[in-house]
PDB file of C-alpha atoms in Angstrom:
ATOM      1  CA  MET A   1     153.776 189.451 166.436  1.00 75.00           C
ATOM      2  CA  LEU A   2     156.816 189.904 166.044  1.00 79.00           C
ATOM      3  CA  ASP A   3     156.212 193.191 166.634  1.00 78.00           C
ATOM      4  CA  LEU A   4     154.950 192.194 169.950  1.00 76.00           C
ATOM      5  CA  LEU A   5     157.432 190.072 171.204  1.00 76.00           C
ATOM      6  CA  LEU A   6     160.495 191.751 170.002  1.00 76.00           C
ATOM      7  CA  ASN A   7     159.483 194.989 171.781  1.00 70.00           C
ATOM      8  CA  LYS A   8     162.143 195.235 174.627  1.00 58.00           C
ATOM      9  CA  ARG A   9     159.809 197.071 176.913  1.00 59.00           C
ATOM     10  CA  ILE A  10     158.223 193.661 178.115  1.00 61.00           C
ATOM     11  CA  GLN A  11     158.693 192.264 181.388  1.00 62.00           C
ATOM     12  CA  GLN A  12     157.344 188.636 180.419  1.00 68.00           C
ATOM     13  CA  ARG A  13     156.363 186.582 176.803  1.00 76.00           C
ATOM     14  CA  PRO A  14     152.580 187.353 176.169  1.00 80.00           C
ATOM     15  CA  THR A  15     150.401 184.353 176.954  1.00 81.00           C
ATOM     16  CA  TYR A  16     148.987 182.979 173.836  1.00 82.00           C
ATOM     17  CA  THR A  17     145.780 184.447 174.412  1.00 80.00           C
ATOM     18  CA  ARG A  18     147.213 187.713 174.197  1.00 80.00           C
ATOM     19  CA  VAL A  19     149.391 187.045 171.276  1.00 84.00           C
ATOM     20  CA  SER A  20     145.613 186.021 168.953  1.00 82.00           C
ATOM     21  CA  GLN A  21     144.237 189.317 170.290  1.00 77.00           C
ATOM     22  CA  TYR A  22     147.228 191.336 169.036  1.00 79.00           C
ATOM     23  CA  VAL A  23     147.365 189.836 166.454  1.00 81.00           C
ATOM     24  CA  THR A  24     143.707 190.207 165.587  1.00 78.00           C
ATOM     25  CA  ALA A  25     143.515 194.214 166.699  1.00 75.00           C
ATOM     26  CA  LYS A  26     146.243 195.016 163.791  1.00 76.00           C
ATOM     27  CA  ILE A  27     144.754 192.919 161.491  1.00 77.00           C
ATOM     28  CA  ARG A  28     141.114 193.995 161.969  1.00 71.00           C
ATOM     29  CA  HIS A  29     142.344 197.822 162.530  1.00 69.00           C
ATOM     30  CA  GLY A  30     145.601 197.938 160.909  1.00 68.00           C
ATOM     31  CA  MET A  31     144.342 195.874 157.758  1.00 67.00           C
ATOM     32  CA  THR A  32     141.013 197.325 156.449  1.00 65.00           C
ATOM     33  CA  TRP A  33     142.468 196.668 152.795  1.00 68.00           C
ATOM     34  CA  VAL A  34     142.173 192.494 153.030  1.00 66.00           C
ATOM     35  CA  PRO A  35     139.425 190.326 154.293  1.00 69.00           C
ATOM     36  CA  PRO A  36     138.285 190.143 157.831  1.00 67.00           C
ATOM     37  CA  GLN A  37     141.398 187.311 159.182  1.00 69.00           C
ATOM     38  CA  THR A  38     140.990 185.445 162.526  1.00 72.00           C
ATOM     39  CA  PRO A  39     144.854 183.956 163.713  1.00 75.00           C
ATOM     40  CA  VAL A  40     145.057 180.480 165.102  1.00 77.00           C
ATOM     41  CA  VAL A  41     147.222 180.825 167.141  1.00 80.00           C
ATOM     42  CA  HIS A  42     148.072 177.448 168.373  1.00 80.00           C
ATOM     43  CA  GLY A  43     149.413 176.325 171.737  1.00 79.00           C
ATOM     44  CA  ASP A  44     147.838 176.345 175.912  1.00 80.00           C
ATOM     45  CA  GLY A  45     145.907 179.742 175.710  1.00 73.00           C
ATOM     46  CA  LEU A  46     146.923 180.769 179.154  1.00 75.00           C
ATOM     47  CA  TYR A  47     151.037 179.702 179.120  1.00 80.00           C
ATOM     48  CA  GLU A  48     153.576 182.090 177.677  1.00 79.00           C
ATOM     49  CA  PHE A  49     154.267 182.310 174.751  1.00 80.00           C
ATOM     50  CA  PHE A  50     157.000 179.722 173.644  1.00 80.00           C
ATOM     51  CA  GLY A  51     157.036 178.598 177.485  1.00 76.00           C
ATOM     52  CA  HIS A  52     156.907 176.250 180.456  1.00 77.00           C
ATOM     53  CA  ARG A  53     154.803 178.940 182.975  1.00 78.00           C
ATOM     54  CA  GLU A  54     151.093 179.568 183.182  1.00 74.00           C
ATOM     55  CA  MET A  55     149.764 182.754 183.804  1.00 69.00           C
ATOM     56  CA  VAL A  56     146.524 183.299 185.000  1.00 60.00           C
ATOM     57  CA  GLN A  57     144.956 186.366 182.966  1.00 64.00           C
ATOM     58  CA  LYS A  58     140.957 187.937 183.670  1.00 68.00           C
ATOM     59  CA  PRO A  59     139.339 187.549 180.076  1.00 72.00           C
ATOM     60  CA  ALA A  60     139.251 190.309 177.974  1.00 74.00           C
ATOM     61  CA  SER A  61     137.890 192.288 175.373  1.00 79.00           C
ATOM     62  CA  ILE A  62     138.840 194.507 172.678  1.00 77.00           C
ATOM     63  CA  VAL A  63     138.710 198.185 172.727  1.00 84.00           C
ATOM     64  CA  THR A  64     137.771 200.895 169.374  1.00 80.00           C
ATOM     65  CA  VAL A  65     137.777 204.318 169.663  1.00 78.00           C
ATOM     66  CA  LEU A  66     134.929 205.112 167.109  1.00 76.00           C
ATOM     67  CA  SER A  67     134.499 209.032 168.234  1.00 70.00           C
ATOM     68  CA  TRP A  68     137.233 211.243 169.843  1.00 67.00           C
ATOM     69  CA  GLN A  69     136.371 215.769 168.676  1.00 62.00           C
ATOM     70  CA  LYS A  70     138.007 217.586 171.025  1.00 63.00           C
ATOM     71  CA  ASP A  71     134.520 219.237 172.123  1.00 66.00           C
ATOM     72  CA  THR A  72     132.808 216.555 172.119  1.00 73.00           C
ATOM     73  CA  PRO A  73     133.524 213.419 175.064  1.00 77.00           C
ATOM     74  CA  PRO A  74     134.869 210.589 172.914  1.00 85.00           C
ATOM     75  CA  THR A  75     132.724 207.187 172.197  1.00 90.00           C
ATOM     76  CA  TYR A  76     134.824 203.994 172.201  1.00 92.00           C
ATOM     77  CA  GLU A  77     133.055 199.650 171.118  1.00 90.00           C
ATOM     78  CA  ILE A  78     134.550 196.848 172.552  1.00 91.00           C
ATOM     79  CA  ASP A  79     133.604 194.036 171.473  1.00 87.00           C
ATOM     80  CA  ILE A  80     130.952 191.851 173.515  1.00 88.00           C
ATOM     81  CA  GLY A  81     127.818 192.008 174.282  1.00 88.00           C
ATOM     82  CA  ALA A  82     124.684 191.628 174.936  1.00 85.00           C
ATOM     83  CA  ALA A  83     125.723 187.328 174.086  1.00 81.00           C
ATOM     84  CA  GLN A  84     128.276 187.632 176.359  1.00 82.00           C
ATOM     85  CA  GLY A  85     125.862 188.886 179.125  1.00 80.00           C
ATOM     86  CA  VAL A  86     126.684 192.919 179.278  1.00 87.00           C
ATOM     87  CA  GLU A  87     124.782 195.314 180.455  1.00 85.00           C
ATOM     88  CA  VAL A  88     124.114 199.316 180.103  1.00 89.00           C
ATOM     89  CA  GLY A  89     125.871 199.912 182.592  1.00 89.00           C
ATOM     90  CA  ALA A  90     129.567 197.550 183.413  1.00 90.00           C
ATOM     91  CA  ILE A  91     132.408 199.438 183.632  1.00 91.00           C
ATOM     92  CA  TYR A  92     135.460 198.028 182.135  1.00 92.00           C
ATOM     93  CA  ALA A  93     139.072 198.807 182.962  1.00 91.00           C
ATOM     94  CA  VAL A  94     140.676 199.529 180.341  1.00 90.00           C
ATOM     95  CA  TYR A  95     144.152 198.198 179.382  1.00 86.00           C
ATOM     96  CA  SER A  96     147.178 199.195 177.199  1.00 81.00           C
ATOM     97  CA  ALA A  97     148.382 195.972 174.394  1.00 71.00           C
ATOM     98  CA  CYS A  98     151.383 196.488 174.885  1.00 63.00           C
ATOM     99  CA  PRO A  99     154.414 198.991 176.035  1.00 52.00           C
ATOM    100  CA  ARG A 100     154.750 202.589 175.318  1.00 50.00           C
ATOM    101  CA  ALA A 101     156.585 205.814 176.103  1.00 44.00           C
ATOM    102  CA  SER A 102     153.895 207.377 177.985  1.00 41.00           C
ATOM    103  CA  LEU A 103     153.424 204.532 180.537  1.00 40.00           C
ATOM    104  CA  ARG A 104     157.162 204.446 182.073  1.00 40.00           C
ATOM    105  CA  GLY A 105     156.573 205.412 184.659  1.00 42.00           C
ATOM    106  CA  GLN A 106     154.190 202.824 184.404  1.00 42.00           C
ATOM    107  CA  GLY A 107     157.089 200.801 185.300  1.00 43.00           C
ATOM    108  CA  GLU A 108     156.792 200.144 181.409  1.00 41.00           C
ATOM    109  CA  ASN A 109     154.001 197.186 181.944  1.00 43.00           C
ATOM    110  CA  GLU A 110     152.166 195.914 179.023  1.00 47.00           C
ATOM    111  CA  THR A 111     148.901 195.935 181.074  1.00 58.00           C
ATOM    112  CA  ALA A 112     149.076 199.042 182.288  1.00 78.00           C
ATOM    113  CA  PHE A 113     145.881 200.670 183.625  1.00 84.00           C
ATOM    114  CA  LEU A 114     144.526 203.197 181.187  1.00 89.00           C
ATOM    115  CA  ALA A 115     140.933 204.225 182.227  1.00 90.00           C
ATOM    116  CA  ARG A 116     138.030 203.679 182.491  1.00 92.00           C
ATOM    117  CA  ILE A 117     135.294 203.379 180.574  1.00 93.00           C
ATOM    118  CA  CYS A 118     130.722 202.692 181.337  1.00 93.00           C
ATOM    119  CA  ILE A 119     128.018 200.787 178.902  1.00 94.00           C
ATOM    120  CA  THR A 120     125.821 203.580 177.621  1.00 93.00           C
ATOM    121  CA  GLU A 121     124.908 200.810 174.407  1.00 93.00           C
ATOM    122  CA  LYS A 122     125.014 197.604 173.912  1.00 91.00           C
ATOM    123  CA  ARG A 123     123.826 195.090 171.099  1.00 91.00           C
ATOM    124  CA  MET A 124     124.250 191.121 169.907  1.00 88.00           C
ATOM    125  CA  PHE A 125     128.549 191.336 169.322  1.00 87.00           C
ATOM    126  CA  ARG A 126     129.541 194.540 170.096  1.00 89.00           C
ATOM    127  CA  SER A 127     128.558 197.626 173.002  1.00 93.00           C
ATOM    128  CA  THR A 128     129.440 201.190 173.680  1.00 93.00           C
ATOM    129  CA  GLY A 129     131.148 203.226 175.864  1.00 92.00           C
ATOM    130  CA  LYS A 130     132.143 207.334 177.401  1.00 92.00           C
ATOM    131  CA  LEU A 131     134.640 207.434 179.404  1.00 91.00           C
ATOM    132  CA  LEU A 132     133.994 208.216 182.720  1.00 89.00           C
ATOM    133  CA  GLU A 133     137.837 208.399 184.300  1.00 87.00           C
ATOM    134  CA  GLY A 134     141.715 208.808 182.661  1.00 86.00           C
ATOM    135  CA  ASN A 135     142.475 210.565 180.257  1.00 80.00           C
ATOM    136  CA  ALA A 136     140.317 209.494 176.589  1.00 78.00           C
ATOM    137  CA  THR A 137     144.366 210.174 174.824  1.00 78.00           C
ATOM    138  CA  GLY A 138     145.850 207.325 176.479  1.00 80.00           C
ATOM    139  CA  ILE A 139     143.518 205.008 174.692  1.00 86.00           C
ATOM    140  CA  LYS A 140     144.140 203.441 171.291  1.00 82.00           C
ATOM    141  CA  LYS A 141     143.119 201.056 168.817  1.00 79.00           C
ATOM    142  CA  GLY A 142     143.111 197.397 169.989  1.00 77.00           C
ATOM    143  CA  ASP A 143     143.549 198.042 173.873  1.00 84.00           C
ATOM    144  CA  PHE A 144     142.659 195.335 175.974  1.00 84.00           C
ATOM    145  CA  ALA A 145     139.064 196.048 178.602  1.00 89.00           C
ATOM    146  CA  VAL A 146     138.396 193.651 181.884  1.00 88.00           C
ATOM    147  CA  ILE A 147     135.088 194.203 183.498  1.00 87.00           C
ATOM    148  CA  GLU A 148     135.410 195.615 187.086  1.00 85.00           C
ATOM    149  CA  ALA A 149     131.943 196.025 187.786  1.00 81.00           C
ATOM    150  CA  TRP A 150     128.411 194.022 186.659  1.00 78.00           C
ATOM    151  CA  ALA A 151     125.502 195.788 185.650  1.00 78.00           C
ATOM    152  CA  LEU A 152     122.937 193.459 186.478  1.00 65.00           C
ATOM    153  CA  PRO A 153     120.027 192.339 184.380  1.00 59.00           C
ATOM    154  CA  PRO A 154     116.545 193.530 183.729  1.00 59.00           C
ATOM    155  CA  PRO A 155     114.207 191.928 186.893  1.00 60.00           C
ATOM    156  CA  THR A 156     114.996 188.285 187.026  1.00 64.00           C
ATOM    157  CA  PRO A 157     112.747 186.082 184.775  1.00 68.00           C
ATOM    158  CA  ILE A 158     109.462 183.711 187.764  1.00 77.00           C
ATOM    159  CA  VAL A 159     110.232 180.649 187.617  1.00 81.00           C
ATOM    160  CA  ARG A 160     106.535 178.363 188.462  1.00 82.00           C
ATOM    161  CA  LEU A 161     106.489 174.691 189.551  1.00 80.00           C
ATOM    162  CA  LEU A 162     103.998 172.645 187.490  1.00 80.00           C
ATOM    163  CA  PRO A 163     102.368 170.529 189.671  1.00 72.00           C
ATOM    164  CA  ALA A 164     104.165 171.964 192.624  1.00 61.00           C
ATOM    165  CA  ALA A 165     102.541 170.030 195.428  1.00 59.00           C
ATOM    166  CA  ARG A 166     103.188 165.692 193.804  1.00 62.00           C
ATOM    167  CA  SER A 167     106.315 167.215 193.551  1.00 70.00           C
ATOM    168  CA  PRO A 168     108.057 168.767 197.229  1.00 73.00           C
ATOM    169  CA  ASP A 169     111.394 166.878 196.600  1.00 79.00           C
ATOM    170  CA  VAL A 170     111.334 168.337 193.363  1.00 78.00           C
ATOM    171  CA  ARG A 171     110.522 171.391 193.793  1.00 76.00           C
ATOM    172  CA  ALA A 172     112.992 171.231 196.909  1.00 81.00           C
ATOM    173  CA  GLU A 173     115.967 170.267 194.694  1.00 84.00           C
ATOM    174  CA  LEU A 174     115.143 172.598 192.342  1.00 81.00           C
ATOM    175  CA  GLU A 175     115.348 175.906 195.131  1.00 79.00           C
ATOM    176  CA  ARG A 176     118.573 174.788 195.956  1.00 83.00           C
ATOM    177  CA  ALA A 177     119.985 174.343 192.578  1.00 83.00           C
ATOM    178  CA  LEU A 178     118.577 177.854 191.549  1.00 76.00           C
ATOM    179  CA  LYS A 179     120.145 179.582 194.751  1.00 73.00           C
ATOM    180  CA  GLY A 180     122.217 182.211 194.602  1.00 62.00           C
ATOM    181  CA  THR A 181     122.142 182.614 191.260  1.00 66.00           C
ATOM    182  CA  LEU A 182     121.256 186.108 190.137  1.00 59.00           C
ATOM    183  CA  LEU A 183     118.685 184.859 186.361  1.00 63.00           C
ATOM    184  CA  LEU A 184     115.907 183.330 188.135  1.00 72.00           C
ATOM    185  CA  ASN A 185     113.675 183.414 190.359  1.00 72.00           C
ATOM    186  CA  LEU A 186     111.314 180.477 192.562  1.00 72.00           C
ATOM    187  CA  PRO A 187     108.868 182.192 194.541  1.00 72.00           C
ATOM    188  CA  ASN A 188     107.186 180.114 197.390  1.00 67.00           C
ATOM    189  CA  GLN A 189     103.389 180.107 196.140  1.00 68.00           C
ATOM    190  CA  ASP A 190     102.487 180.290 192.811  1.00 67.00           C
ATOM    191  CA  PRO A 191     103.158 183.183 190.569  1.00 67.00           C
ATOM    192  CA  VAL A 192     100.172 184.308 187.894  1.00 67.00           C
ATOM    193  CA  ASN A 193     102.839 185.843 185.021  1.00 76.00           C
ATOM    194  CA  CYS A 194     106.190 183.620 184.519  1.00 83.00           C
ATOM    195  CA  LYS A 195     108.468 184.030 181.774  1.00 84.00           C
ATOM    196  CA  PHE A 196     108.873 179.677 182.493  1.00 88.00           C
ATOM    197  CA  THR A 197     107.444 176.791 183.704  1.00 88.00           C
ATOM    198  CA  VAL A 198     109.361 173.942 184.999  1.00 88.00           C
ATOM    199  CA  SER A 199     106.563 170.452 184.965  1.00 88.00           C
ATOM    200  CA  VAL A 200     107.369 167.225 186.402  1.00 86.00           C
ATOM    201  CA  SER A 201     105.844 164.293 185.843  1.00 84.00           C
ATOM    202  CA  LYS A 202     107.115 160.634 187.320  1.00 83.00           C
ATOM    203  CA  ALA A 203     108.541 160.101 184.219  1.00 86.00           C
ATOM    204  CA  ASP A 204     110.834 163.920 182.859  1.00 89.00           C
ATOM    205  CA  ILE A 205     111.150 167.163 183.946  1.00 90.00           C
ATOM    206  CA  GLU A 206     110.414 169.692 181.164  1.00 92.00           C
ATOM    207  CA  ILE A 207     111.271 172.996 181.254  1.00 92.00           C
ATOM    208  CA  ARG A 208     108.190 175.177 178.602  1.00 91.00           C
ATOM    209  CA  ASN A 209     107.274 178.350 178.228  1.00 89.00           C
ATOM    210  CA  GLY A 210     104.818 180.939 180.690  1.00 86.00           C
ATOM    211  CA  ARG A 211     102.309 180.273 178.405  1.00 87.00           C
ATOM    212  CA  ASN A 212     103.115 176.128 178.829  1.00 87.00           C
ATOM    213  CA  ILE A 213     103.984 175.353 175.546  1.00 90.00           C
ATOM    214  CA  ARG A 214     106.913 173.058 175.688  1.00 90.00           C
ATOM    215  CA  LEU A 215     110.409 174.794 174.015  1.00 89.00           C
ATOM    216  CA  ASN A 216     111.845 173.552 170.859  1.00 88.00           C
ATOM    217  CA  ARG A 217     115.546 171.565 170.910  1.00 88.00           C
ATOM    218  CA  ILE A 218     114.904 171.980 174.312  1.00 92.00           C
ATOM    219  CA  PRO A 219     115.413 168.891 175.906  1.00 92.00           C
ATOM    220  CA  LYS A 220     113.777 166.527 178.785  1.00 93.00           C
ATOM    221  CA  ILE A 221     115.335 165.172 182.111  1.00 93.00           C
ATOM    222  CA  ALA A 222     114.395 161.982 183.191  1.00 92.00           C
ATOM    223  CA  ALA A 223     112.599 161.786 186.222  1.00 87.00           C
ATOM    224  CA  ASP A 224     115.754 159.174 187.652  1.00 88.00           C
ATOM    225  CA  ASP A 225     118.811 161.123 186.676  1.00 90.00           C
ATOM    226  CA  PRO A 226     120.825 162.481 189.966  1.00 89.00           C
ATOM    227  CA  GLU A 227     121.522 165.584 188.674  1.00 90.00           C
ATOM    228  CA  ARG A 228     117.686 166.486 187.158  1.00 90.00           C
ATOM    229  CA  SER A 229     117.164 169.254 189.872  1.00 87.00           C
ATOM    230  CA  ASN A 230     121.417 171.040 188.242  1.00 88.00           C
ATOM    231  CA  LYS A 231     120.377 170.161 184.728  1.00 90.00           C
ATOM    232  CA  ALA A 232     116.497 171.905 184.832  1.00 89.00           C
ATOM    233  CA  ALA A 233     119.067 175.043 186.767  1.00 87.00           C
ATOM    234  CA  HIS A 234     121.644 175.350 184.205  1.00 87.00           C
ATOM    235  CA  ILE A 235     119.353 175.182 181.522  1.00 90.00           C
ATOM    236  CA  LEU A 236     117.038 177.564 183.307  1.00 87.00           C
ATOM    237  CA  GLU A 237     120.199 180.126 183.285  1.00 81.00           C
ATOM    238  CA  HIS A 238     121.088 179.596 179.788  1.00 82.00           C
ATOM    239  CA  LEU A 239     117.926 180.712 178.979  1.00 85.00           C
ATOM    240  CA  ALA A 240     117.375 183.681 181.215  1.00 80.00           C
ATOM    241  CA  ARG A 241     120.662 185.156 179.826  1.00 72.00           C
ATOM    242  CA  PHE A 242     119.328 184.204 175.776  1.00 74.00           C
ATOM    243  CA  HIS A 243     115.856 186.269 177.269  1.00 70.00           C
ATOM    244  CA  SER A 244     117.438 188.721 179.219  1.00 60.00           C
ATOM    245  CA  THR A 245     119.013 190.175 175.575  1.00 53.00           C
ATOM    246  CA  LEU A 246     116.134 190.534 173.986  1.00 52.00           C
TER     247      LEU A 246
END
């Protein structure tokens, strides 16, 4: 932590989140002889460390160099995976975790751009990528990757409403709630094959699987709830995101 804070080339103090990420990376990659540890930094993650100014930053993930040989393209690992919505083909920009002598031409900024990485393989909580643009030797363990371009998930799960004929108002509400999402598809006609079924009755709204079997641990929504459609859409969106990771 002191290495980061005492670096005179930093133009502004890092945020609490950046300090925590930096220390985590150092522990993970520099102290392999001790059990894995997760530091706890008390303070608002959006504010500068020991300061009062709020700093807007994009969510960043830590990069690890998996392999780098002269005759083969380098590969990298990012500590974010399918559980966070990563798909093969997504592009991440890599920024330095701290200033380096080679970055002085970029204003000695701790977040100087280094390279771009394209995701080639995803796992539940980790992803592997290849260099798309930039200098391979400039990326070090503990640098940060920020999403630049999302890769769309596989074909969107189809949602079926039952019984749609007796609940036109609920269907219209759900269509409005689901409009604009990339994870769900609510066709105009009842589909033959679907991933999720929304069963509507006078008492409640129930979300089931494509075979019309109730999903475990998914709560029912009261039919008279003014936020019924938004709640159903929210649950369906999370289910669709989880489905895309399987």
